[in-house]
Short mmCIF file of C-alpha atoms in Angstrom, two decimals:
data_model
loop_
_atom_site.label_atom_id
_atom_site.label_comp_id
_atom_site.label_asym_id
_atom_site.label_seq_id
_atom_site.Cartn_x
_atom_site.Cartn_y
_atom_site.Cartn_z
CA UNK A 1 -57.81 -2.02 -98.37
CA UNK A 2 -57.79 -2.22 -102.16
CA UNK A 3 -54.48 -2.98 -103.84
CA UNK A 4 -53.34 -0.89 -106.78
CA UNK A 5 -51.70 -2.96 -109.53
CA UNK A 6 -50.32 -2.18 -112.94
CA UNK A 7 -50.67 -5.19 -115.31
CA UNK A 8 -48.51 -3.55 -117.98
CA UNK A 9 -45.42 -3.03 -115.82
CA UNK A 10 -42.53 -5.13 -117.19
CA UNK A 11 -40.87 -7.75 -115.04
CA UNK A 12 -37.15 -7.00 -114.96
CA UNK A 13 -34.40 -9.30 -113.80
CA UNK A 14 -31.21 -7.20 -113.78
CA UNK A 15 -27.74 -8.65 -114.22
CA UNK A 16 -25.69 -9.00 -111.07
CA UNK A 17 -22.98 -6.62 -112.30
CA UNK A 18 -22.89 -4.06 -115.10
CA UNK A 19 -19.60 -2.68 -116.38
CA UNK A 20 -18.88 0.16 -118.80
CA UNK A 21 -17.20 -0.86 -122.08
CA UNK A 22 -13.79 0.39 -120.94
CA UNK A 23 -14.14 -1.31 -117.55
CA UNK A 24 -13.71 1.88 -115.50
CA UNK A 25 -17.23 2.06 -114.05
CA UNK A 26 -19.03 -0.85 -112.41
CA UNK A 27 -22.56 -0.94 -111.01
CA UNK A 28 -24.26 -3.55 -108.83
CA UNK A 29 -28.02 -3.26 -108.33
CA UNK A 30 -28.91 -3.55 -104.65
CA UNK A 31 -32.39 -5.04 -105.01
CA UNK A 32 -32.99 -5.22 -101.27
CA UNK A 33 -32.92 -1.42 -101.00
CA UNK A 34 -33.70 -0.50 -104.64
CA UNK A 35 -30.33 1.21 -104.86
CA UNK A 36 -27.16 1.04 -106.93
CA UNK A 37 -23.59 0.45 -105.74
CA UNK A 38 -21.17 2.30 -108.04
CA UNK A 39 -17.43 1.74 -108.22
CA UNK A 40 -14.97 3.70 -110.34
CA UNK A 41 -11.58 2.13 -111.05
CA UNK A 42 -9.50 3.75 -113.78
CA UNK A 43 -6.69 1.22 -113.39
CA UNK A 44 -8.23 -1.76 -115.14
CA UNK A 45 -5.98 -4.36 -116.74
CA UNK A 46 -4.79 -4.32 -120.34
CA UNK A 47 -7.37 -5.86 -122.67
CA UNK A 48 -4.96 -7.28 -125.27
CA UNK A 49 -1.23 -7.98 -125.62
CA UNK A 50 0.59 -8.59 -128.88
CA UNK A 51 3.57 -10.90 -128.38
CA UNK A 52 5.05 -10.16 -131.83
CA UNK A 53 8.07 -7.90 -131.40
CA UNK A 54 8.13 -6.32 -134.88
CA UNK A 55 4.62 -6.88 -136.19
CA UNK A 56 4.30 -4.37 -139.05
CA UNK A 57 7.79 -3.71 -140.49
CA UNK A 58 7.62 0.05 -139.89
CA UNK A 59 11.35 0.51 -139.19
CA UNK A 60 12.91 -2.64 -140.59
CA UNK A 61 12.16 -6.21 -141.55
CA UNK A 62 15.53 -7.60 -140.49
CA UNK A 63 15.00 -7.18 -136.72
CA UNK A 64 12.56 -9.56 -135.09
CA UNK A 65 11.59 -11.21 -138.40
CA UNK A 66 13.23 -13.58 -140.82
CA UNK A 67 12.50 -14.96 -144.26
CA UNK A 68 11.65 -18.60 -144.81
CA UNK A 69 12.50 -20.59 -147.92
CA UNK A 70 15.55 -20.66 -150.18
CA UNK A 71 13.50 -19.54 -153.20
CA UNK A 72 11.86 -16.66 -151.34
CA UNK A 73 12.94 -13.03 -151.70
CA UNK A 74 11.46 -10.59 -149.20
CA UNK A 75 11.12 -6.85 -149.72
CA UNK A 76 9.88 -4.14 -147.38
CA UNK A 77 7.31 -2.21 -149.42
CA UNK A 78 5.42 0.99 -148.66
CA UNK A 79 2.36 0.61 -150.85
CA UNK A 80 -1.01 -0.60 -149.62
CA UNK A 81 -0.02 -1.58 -146.09
CA UNK A 82 -2.74 -2.58 -143.63
CA UNK A 83 -1.12 -0.87 -140.62
CA UNK A 84 1.23 2.08 -140.88
CA UNK A 85 3.20 2.61 -144.08
CA UNK A 86 5.01 -0.67 -144.67
CA UNK A 87 4.34 -4.35 -145.27
CA UNK A 88 6.45 -7.24 -146.54
CA UNK A 89 6.40 -8.68 -150.05
CA UNK A 90 7.37 -12.29 -150.79
CA UNK A 91 8.53 -13.29 -154.25
CA UNK A 92 8.69 -17.10 -154.56
CA UNK A 93 10.81 -17.86 -157.62
CA UNK A 94 10.17 -21.58 -158.15
CA UNK A 95 7.07 -23.66 -158.74
CA UNK A 96 6.16 -25.77 -155.72
CA UNK A 97 8.54 -23.84 -153.45
CA UNK A 98 7.53 -22.37 -150.09
CA UNK A 99 8.26 -18.87 -148.84
CA UNK A 100 7.14 -16.63 -146.02
CA UNK A 101 8.05 -14.68 -142.90
CA UNK A 102 8.81 -15.83 -139.37
CA UNK A 103 8.19 -13.38 -136.51
CA UNK A 104 9.93 -13.55 -133.13
CA UNK A 105 7.49 -13.42 -130.21
CA UNK A 106 7.74 -13.22 -126.45
CA UNK A 107 8.01 -16.90 -125.47
CA UNK A 108 4.84 -18.84 -124.70
CA UNK A 109 5.24 -21.66 -122.17
CA UNK A 110 3.87 -25.19 -122.20
CA UNK A 111 0.13 -25.29 -121.63
CA UNK A 112 -0.50 -21.79 -122.98
CA UNK A 113 -2.73 -21.34 -126.02
CA UNK A 114 -1.20 -19.03 -128.62
CA UNK A 115 -3.64 -17.25 -130.92
CA UNK A 116 -2.13 -15.97 -134.19
CA UNK A 117 -3.55 -13.57 -136.76
CA UNK A 118 -1.76 -12.21 -139.85
CA UNK A 119 -3.07 -10.00 -142.65
CA UNK A 120 -2.23 -11.48 -146.06
CA UNK A 121 -2.90 -10.59 -149.68
CA UNK A 122 -2.54 -13.30 -152.30
CA UNK A 123 -3.05 -13.20 -156.07
CA UNK A 124 -6.02 -14.81 -157.79
CA UNK A 125 -3.82 -17.71 -158.97
CA UNK A 126 -0.44 -19.11 -158.10
CA UNK A 127 -0.74 -19.97 -154.41
CA UNK A 128 -1.27 -23.67 -153.81
CA UNK A 129 -1.17 -23.55 -149.98
CA UNK A 130 -1.04 -21.00 -147.17
CA UNK A 131 -0.25 -21.93 -143.59
CA UNK A 132 0.40 -20.48 -140.15
CA UNK A 133 3.24 -22.06 -138.21
CA UNK A 134 4.09 -22.20 -134.50
CA UNK A 135 7.81 -22.74 -133.94
CA UNK A 136 10.45 -23.30 -131.26
CA UNK A 137 13.61 -21.88 -132.81
CA UNK A 138 13.91 -23.67 -136.14
CA UNK A 139 11.61 -26.53 -135.10
CA UNK A 140 8.05 -26.34 -136.36
CA UNK A 141 5.65 -27.41 -133.59
CA UNK A 142 2.36 -27.05 -135.46
CA UNK A 143 0.86 -25.84 -138.72
CA UNK A 144 -2.67 -24.72 -139.64
CA UNK A 145 -3.87 -24.39 -143.26
CA UNK A 146 -5.52 -20.99 -143.79
CA UNK A 147 -5.77 -20.62 -147.58
CA UNK A 148 -9.57 -20.79 -147.36
CA UNK A 149 -9.55 -17.70 -145.09
CA UNK A 150 -7.67 -15.56 -147.63
CA UNK A 151 -9.37 -13.32 -150.20
CA UNK A 152 -7.50 -13.23 -153.55
CA UNK A 153 -6.63 -9.69 -154.55
CA UNK A 154 -7.50 -8.15 -151.16
CA UNK A 155 -6.12 -8.04 -147.65
CA UNK A 156 -7.66 -10.59 -145.29
CA UNK A 157 -6.81 -11.66 -141.77
CA UNK A 158 -6.03 -15.37 -141.42
CA UNK A 159 -5.87 -16.90 -137.97
CA UNK A 160 -5.45 -20.04 -135.91
CA UNK A 161 -4.55 -21.25 -132.43
CA UNK A 162 -2.27 -23.84 -130.84
CA UNK A 163 -1.65 -24.98 -127.27
CA UNK A 164 2.05 -25.41 -126.54
CA UNK A 165 2.73 -29.00 -125.47
CA UNK A 166 4.60 -30.11 -122.37
CA UNK A 167 8.33 -29.64 -122.55
CA UNK A 168 8.16 -27.02 -125.33
CA UNK A 169 8.32 -23.26 -125.66
CA UNK A 170 6.92 -21.36 -128.64
CA UNK A 171 9.05 -18.33 -129.53
CA UNK A 172 8.24 -17.79 -133.21
CA UNK A 173 5.22 -17.76 -135.49
CA UNK A 174 5.21 -17.74 -139.28
CA UNK A 175 3.02 -17.31 -142.34
CA UNK A 176 4.15 -19.47 -145.26
CA UNK A 177 2.79 -19.78 -148.82
CA UNK A 178 3.56 -22.50 -151.36
CA UNK A 179 3.68 -21.65 -155.05
CA UNK A 180 1.62 -23.77 -157.40
CA UNK A 181 3.04 -25.76 -160.29
CA UNK A 182 2.37 -22.80 -162.59
CA UNK A 183 5.56 -21.11 -161.42
CA UNK A 184 6.69 -18.06 -159.44
CA UNK A 185 4.22 -16.11 -157.31
CA UNK A 186 4.23 -12.90 -155.24
CA UNK A 187 2.18 -12.35 -152.07
CA UNK A 188 2.17 -9.93 -149.14
CA UNK A 189 1.85 -9.97 -145.32
CA UNK A 190 1.42 -7.32 -142.63
CA UNK A 191 0.17 -6.73 -139.08
CA UNK A 192 1.07 -9.98 -137.35
CA UNK A 193 -0.37 -10.61 -133.92
CA UNK A 194 0.13 -13.38 -131.40
CA UNK A 195 -1.52 -13.44 -127.99
CA UNK A 196 -2.08 -15.91 -125.20
CA UNK A 197 -5.65 -16.70 -124.29
CA UNK A 198 -8.94 -18.14 -125.52
CA UNK A 199 -9.58 -15.54 -128.24
CA UNK A 200 -7.77 -13.40 -130.79
CA UNK A 201 -8.45 -9.68 -130.43
CA UNK A 202 -8.29 -6.99 -133.06
CA UNK A 203 -4.76 -6.14 -134.13
CA UNK A 204 -2.74 -3.84 -131.89
CA UNK A 205 0.73 -2.40 -131.73
CA UNK A 206 2.22 0.50 -129.83
CA UNK A 207 1.54 3.02 -132.61
CA UNK A 208 -2.26 2.73 -132.37
CA UNK A 209 -4.44 4.99 -130.18
CA UNK A 210 -4.85 3.64 -126.65
CA UNK A 211 -1.91 1.22 -127.10
CA UNK A 212 1.74 1.25 -126.04
CA UNK A 213 4.99 -0.59 -126.60
CA UNK A 214 6.27 -2.41 -123.54
CA UNK A 215 9.84 -1.76 -124.63
CA UNK A 216 11.54 -0.28 -127.67
CA UNK A 217 9.12 0.77 -130.44
CA UNK A 218 8.72 -1.87 -133.16
CA UNK A 219 11.01 -4.23 -131.24
CA UNK A 220 8.92 -5.28 -128.23
CA UNK A 221 5.54 -6.55 -127.16
CA UNK A 222 2.64 -4.09 -127.13
CA UNK A 223 -0.58 -3.72 -125.16
CA UNK A 224 -3.95 -2.05 -125.50
CA UNK A 225 -4.19 0.17 -122.44
CA UNK A 226 -7.45 0.38 -120.57
CA UNK A 227 -6.36 2.66 -117.74
CA UNK A 228 -7.45 6.28 -117.81
CA UNK A 229 -4.82 8.84 -118.81
CA UNK A 230 -2.75 10.38 -115.99
CA UNK A 231 -3.98 7.69 -113.64
CA UNK A 232 -1.79 8.67 -110.67
CA UNK A 233 -3.00 12.28 -110.88
CA UNK A 234 -6.70 11.42 -110.39
CA UNK A 235 -8.04 12.70 -107.08
CA UNK A 236 -11.84 12.70 -107.35
CA UNK A 237 -14.63 11.35 -109.54
CA UNK A 238 -17.98 12.93 -110.28
CA UNK A 239 -20.82 10.54 -111.16
CA UNK A 240 -24.07 11.75 -112.69
CA UNK A 241 -27.31 9.95 -113.49
CA UNK A 242 -29.50 10.70 -116.49
CA UNK A 243 -33.13 9.70 -116.09
CA UNK A 244 -35.50 9.37 -119.07
CA UNK A 245 -36.29 12.76 -120.57
CA UNK A 246 -34.23 14.66 -117.99
CA UNK A 247 -30.88 16.38 -117.72
CA UNK A 248 -28.10 14.57 -115.81
CA UNK A 249 -28.08 15.07 -112.04
CA UNK A 250 -25.23 14.34 -109.63
CA UNK A 251 -25.27 11.14 -107.59
CA UNK A 252 -25.55 12.24 -103.97
CA UNK A 253 -22.36 10.57 -102.71
CA UNK A 254 -20.32 11.35 -105.84
CA UNK A 255 -20.57 15.11 -106.26
CA UNK A 256 -17.65 14.51 -106.24
CA UNK A 257 -16.33 11.41 -104.46
CA UNK A 258 -12.74 10.84 -103.47
CA UNK A 259 -10.94 8.65 -106.02
CA UNK A 260 -7.23 8.85 -105.20
CA UNK A 261 -5.25 7.34 -108.10
CA UNK A 262 -8.47 6.46 -109.86
CA UNK A 263 -10.39 4.37 -107.29
CA UNK A 264 -13.66 5.62 -105.76
CA UNK A 265 -17.14 4.46 -104.77
CA UNK A 266 -20.66 5.82 -104.44
CA UNK A 267 -24.17 4.63 -103.56
CA UNK A 268 -27.31 5.88 -105.28
CA UNK A 269 -30.70 5.08 -103.72
CA UNK A 270 -32.57 7.78 -105.62
CA UNK A 271 -32.71 6.31 -109.15
CA UNK A 272 -36.24 6.05 -110.59
CA UNK A 273 -37.66 2.54 -110.59
CA UNK A 274 -38.41 0.36 -113.60
CA UNK A 275 -36.95 2.69 -116.24
CA UNK A 276 -33.51 2.83 -117.90
CA UNK A 277 -30.99 5.28 -116.48
CA UNK A 278 -27.43 6.10 -117.52
CA UNK A 279 -24.57 6.71 -115.09
CA UNK A 280 -21.54 8.71 -116.23
CA UNK A 281 -18.30 8.99 -114.25
CA UNK A 282 -15.72 11.70 -114.94
CA UNK A 283 -12.38 11.83 -113.09
CA UNK A 284 -10.87 15.06 -111.79
CA UNK A 285 -7.10 15.50 -111.69
CA UNK A 286 -5.02 17.12 -108.98
CA UNK A 287 -4.75 20.33 -111.03
CA UNK A 288 -8.57 20.64 -111.18
CA UNK A 289 -8.95 19.58 -114.81
CA UNK A 290 -11.30 16.78 -115.88
CA UNK A 291 -10.47 13.52 -117.66
CA UNK A 292 -12.39 11.26 -120.05
CA UNK A 293 -15.86 10.11 -119.05
CA UNK A 294 -17.20 6.57 -118.96
CA UNK A 295 -20.84 5.46 -118.91
CA UNK A 296 -23.13 2.49 -118.34
CA UNK A 297 -26.88 1.93 -118.33
CA UNK A 298 -29.16 -0.11 -116.08
CA UNK A 299 -32.69 -0.49 -114.70
CA UNK A 300 -33.45 -0.59 -110.99
CA UNK A 301 -36.42 -2.97 -110.62
CA UNK A 302 -39.78 -1.53 -109.58
CA UNK A 303 -42.10 -3.53 -107.30
CA UNK A 304 -43.68 -6.33 -109.34
CA UNK A 305 -47.35 -6.13 -110.23
CA UNK A 306 -48.19 -8.95 -107.81
CA UNK A 307 -46.48 -7.19 -104.89
CA UNK A 308 -48.79 -5.61 -102.36
CA UNK A 309 -45.97 -3.44 -101.03
CA UNK A 310 -45.95 -1.06 -103.95
CA UNK A 311 -44.62 2.19 -102.41
CA UNK A 312 -40.98 2.80 -101.56
CA UNK A 313 -40.37 5.42 -98.88
CA UNK A 314 -36.67 6.16 -98.70
CA UNK A 315 -34.69 8.24 -96.26
CA UNK A 316 -32.23 10.52 -98.04
CA UNK A 317 -29.86 10.70 -95.07
CA UNK A 318 -30.36 7.19 -93.64
CA UNK A 319 -31.05 4.81 -96.55
CA UNK A 320 -30.97 1.81 -94.21
CA UNK A 321 -34.31 2.96 -92.75
CA UNK A 322 -36.02 2.85 -96.16
CA UNK A 323 -39.08 0.61 -96.46
CA UNK A 324 -41.62 -0.73 -98.92
CA UNK A 325 -45.20 -0.41 -97.75
CA UNK A 326 -48.65 -1.02 -99.21
CA UNK A 327 -50.18 2.07 -100.72
CA UNK A 328 -53.85 2.66 -99.97
CA UNK A 329 -56.56 3.79 -102.35
CA UNK A 330 -55.57 7.01 -104.14
CA UNK A 331 -57.21 10.13 -102.78
CA UNK A 332 -56.20 12.42 -105.63
CA UNK A 333 -53.78 15.30 -105.78
CA UNK A 334 -54.16 19.04 -105.49
CA UNK A 335 -51.98 21.86 -106.72
CA UNK A 336 -52.38 25.28 -105.14
CA UNK A 337 -52.33 28.26 -107.44
CA UNK A 338 -50.08 31.22 -106.70
CA UNK A 339 -52.01 34.33 -107.61
CA UNK A 340 -52.58 37.87 -106.47
CA UNK A 341 -55.75 39.59 -107.70
CA UNK A 342 -57.01 43.15 -107.67
CA UNK A 343 -60.21 44.81 -109.00
CA UNK A 344 -59.75 47.14 -111.94
CA UNK A 345 -61.71 50.40 -112.22
CA UNK A 346 -64.04 50.67 -115.19
CA UNK A 347 -63.89 46.99 -116.22
CA UNK A 348 -65.66 43.85 -115.02
CA UNK A 349 -62.37 41.96 -115.15
CA UNK A 350 -59.88 41.40 -112.38
CA UNK A 351 -56.13 41.99 -112.64
CA UNK A 352 -54.16 38.83 -111.87
CA UNK A 353 -50.50 38.37 -111.07
CA UNK A 354 -49.51 34.73 -111.11
CA UNK A 355 -46.52 32.47 -110.66
CA UNK A 356 -45.77 28.80 -111.18
CA UNK A 357 -48.34 26.66 -109.38
CA UNK A 358 -47.21 24.55 -106.45
CA UNK A 359 -46.26 20.93 -107.09
CA UNK A 360 -49.21 18.51 -106.78
CA UNK A 361 -49.57 17.24 -103.22
CA UNK A 362 -51.70 14.46 -101.84
CA UNK A 363 -52.74 12.73 -98.65
CA UNK A 364 -51.44 9.17 -98.55
CA UNK A 365 -52.48 6.16 -96.48
CA UNK A 366 -50.20 3.17 -96.20
CA UNK A 367 -50.45 -0.17 -94.41
CA UNK A 368 -47.51 -1.07 -92.16
CA UNK A 369 -47.13 -4.46 -90.48
CA UNK A 370 -46.96 -4.50 -86.70
CA UNK A 371 -43.41 -5.82 -86.58
CA UNK A 372 -42.26 -2.98 -88.87
CA UNK A 373 -44.03 -0.04 -87.27
CA UNK A 374 -41.08 0.97 -85.06
CA UNK A 375 -38.78 1.18 -88.07
CA UNK A 376 -41.45 3.10 -89.98
CA UNK A 377 -41.75 5.61 -87.14
CA UNK A 378 -38.00 6.22 -87.29
CA UNK A 379 -38.17 6.46 -91.07
CA UNK A 380 -41.05 8.94 -91.25
CA UNK A 381 -39.19 11.33 -88.92
CA UNK A 382 -35.70 10.91 -90.44
CA UNK A 383 -35.76 14.14 -92.46
CA UNK A 384 -36.19 14.43 -96.21
CA UNK A 385 -37.87 11.35 -97.73
CA UNK A 386 -38.28 10.09 -101.28
CA UNK A 387 -41.53 8.42 -102.38
CA UNK A 388 -41.36 6.06 -105.39
CA UNK A 389 -43.88 3.78 -107.10
CA UNK A 390 -43.78 1.64 -110.24
CA UNK A 391 -43.88 3.50 -113.60
CA UNK A 392 -47.42 2.39 -114.45
CA UNK A 393 -48.87 4.59 -111.70
CA UNK A 394 -47.86 7.70 -113.69
CA UNK A 395 -46.75 9.37 -110.46
CA UNK A 396 -43.35 11.09 -110.43
CA UNK A 397 -40.81 10.50 -107.70
CA UNK A 398 -41.28 13.06 -104.93
CA UNK A 399 -39.07 14.40 -102.17
CA UNK A 400 -40.97 15.53 -99.07
CA UNK A 401 -40.80 16.09 -95.33
CA UNK A 402 -43.89 14.79 -93.48
CA UNK A 403 -45.71 17.18 -91.19
CA UNK A 404 -48.65 15.60 -89.33
CA UNK A 405 -48.65 11.78 -89.24
CA UNK A 406 -51.63 9.75 -88.08
CA UNK A 407 -51.65 6.05 -87.05
CA UNK A 408 -54.72 3.81 -86.79
CA UNK A 409 -54.45 0.16 -85.67
CA UNK A 410 -56.04 -2.23 -88.14
CA UNK A 411 -57.27 -4.59 -85.40
CA UNK A 412 -57.94 -4.71 -81.68
CA UNK A 413 -55.08 -3.50 -79.52
CA UNK A 414 -52.88 -6.39 -78.57
CA UNK A 415 -53.93 -8.46 -81.58
CA UNK A 416 -53.42 -5.94 -84.35
CA UNK A 417 -51.96 -7.05 -87.66
CA UNK A 418 -50.61 -3.61 -88.35
CA UNK A 419 -51.35 0.05 -88.74
CA UNK A 420 -52.78 2.39 -91.31
CA UNK A 421 -50.56 5.45 -91.37
CA UNK A 422 -51.72 8.68 -92.99
CA UNK A 423 -49.54 11.64 -93.95
CA UNK A 424 -49.26 14.31 -96.62
CA UNK A 425 -46.76 14.28 -99.45
CA UNK A 426 -45.99 17.91 -100.24
CA UNK A 427 -43.15 17.80 -102.79
CA UNK A 428 -39.95 19.75 -102.19
CA UNK A 429 -36.86 20.23 -104.32
CA UNK A 430 -34.19 17.57 -104.32
CA UNK A 431 -31.73 18.27 -101.48
CA UNK A 432 -28.32 19.55 -102.47
CA UNK A 433 -25.83 16.81 -103.35
CA UNK A 434 -22.50 18.69 -103.29
CA UNK A 435 -19.96 17.18 -100.92
CA UNK A 436 -22.31 14.60 -99.43
CA UNK A 437 -20.66 11.46 -98.00
CA UNK A 438 -21.35 7.94 -99.16
CA UNK A 439 -24.31 6.43 -97.32
CA UNK A 440 -24.91 2.73 -97.99
CA UNK A 441 -27.55 0.79 -96.05
CA UNK A 442 -26.02 -1.05 -93.12
CA UNK A 443 -22.41 -0.23 -93.99
CA UNK A 444 -20.08 2.39 -92.56
CA UNK A 445 -16.68 2.66 -90.94
CA UNK A 446 -18.41 2.12 -87.59
CA UNK A 447 -19.93 -1.12 -88.93
CA UNK A 448 -16.51 -2.14 -90.25
CA UNK A 449 -14.83 -1.63 -86.89
CA UNK A 450 -17.59 -3.61 -85.18
CA UNK A 451 -17.24 -6.53 -87.60
CA UNK A 452 -13.43 -6.75 -87.53
CA UNK A 453 -11.10 -6.56 -84.58
CA UNK A 454 -7.98 -5.57 -86.50
CA UNK A 455 -6.97 -3.97 -89.77
CA UNK A 456 -5.19 -7.21 -90.71
CA UNK A 457 -8.56 -8.98 -90.48
CA UNK A 458 -10.03 -6.44 -92.88
CA UNK A 459 -7.19 -6.99 -95.37
CA UNK A 460 -7.66 -10.75 -95.14
CA UNK A 461 -11.39 -10.46 -95.82
CA UNK A 462 -11.48 -8.07 -98.81
CA UNK A 463 -9.54 -8.34 -102.05
CA UNK A 464 -9.45 -4.58 -102.69
CA UNK A 465 -10.34 -1.20 -101.27
CA UNK A 466 -13.40 -1.15 -103.53
CA UNK A 467 -14.56 -4.46 -102.05
CA UNK A 468 -14.10 -3.14 -98.51
CA UNK A 469 -15.82 0.19 -99.21
CA UNK A 470 -18.86 -1.58 -100.69
CA UNK A 471 -18.88 -4.55 -98.28
CA UNK A 472 -18.08 -6.99 -101.08
CA UNK A 473 -20.69 -5.75 -103.56
CA UNK A 474 -17.91 -4.78 -105.98
CA UNK A 475 -14.74 -6.84 -106.14
#
């Protein structure tokens, strides 16, 4: 039987896990079944934490900050601040003297790397040195020169990092300038940030959108929140899929899915193959209102050009029966017209009433290996099916319910290598998705109870409900 190939079809190696930018929606491509595991979790961890207690001087510059240098006069000024309305001005009155600001931070322990970033504005002349300091009380643990990072006459963020040594605790950071020999100099600072970790994030404090103070405003650490608003009020999540050139359609097991307190799962085995699609998840609150949406994009791989099994036949209700088989030579499609005609008196022309033509149907032959024929027989009679091929065939995905099915052995009985199976694909509309349960191949509560003797064993085996519901596909 001739094999149909498409030399132009791209070879796609998808990433193991795709996550939306805010972290709420995660997708794992299930290549074995050409499906997608989807997990919604609106309670993701904070993405950044600013340890500086009073980072931008909005209420005061005497709480949580202190001046450094006997020849340094600090003033809280409300012109040209980077964040909010206020910054701090340093007037160093003597040539060669140092002056700056020290900020109190939530203590960083030994072994932790403290990233520091401060916005500074220095004049074109007059500053001989500019440094960031890491301190334990009044003891300076480390300094980093940052004058080269500054932009004279404009605000610029200077930064550095330091790992706290054994036996020490870092509880303050500072920005300090040294006046040149030319004499007094004035410079400014604002928006200090210190965080523990391998990288310094964009500045945050509790006044910014999506951020919050962890204690008193302008006197505590602050975090950038990544959880969805009203997290504990979330009850369901609706996930849609947008295919190329089409309107979004609901994912069958997420129209909607349960997502109590922002955690829910779905499985989609109907995405088109080899083309980019976009999934969008929107939470629904207990009062029926909807929350903010989150989206991600991915490509479910189509059968490669070298694969002889180039047709997916998927069961809508039992995805674990789905199979890839080898498509036979195309026999062409036909589309029946829907017309009523009547002769008209006094004219050679006929009156025609017409409607939308029926969807193109075709007779299909596929090759099925002998050791897979029993599964194929269950599949072909499992209800509504979905037929999918690679994009290069220019054949749309089609839902259908087979009527007559014919089988012909491809060899002598008893030594056959398989069967040629013939059936008609007469397209139907996509079955309704509302309220459908999650159906993942080979995984259900019955499978869970078979695999584990006790609920304690389940807890010991999975790190989260999402991991259990998806059999470890999403952690």
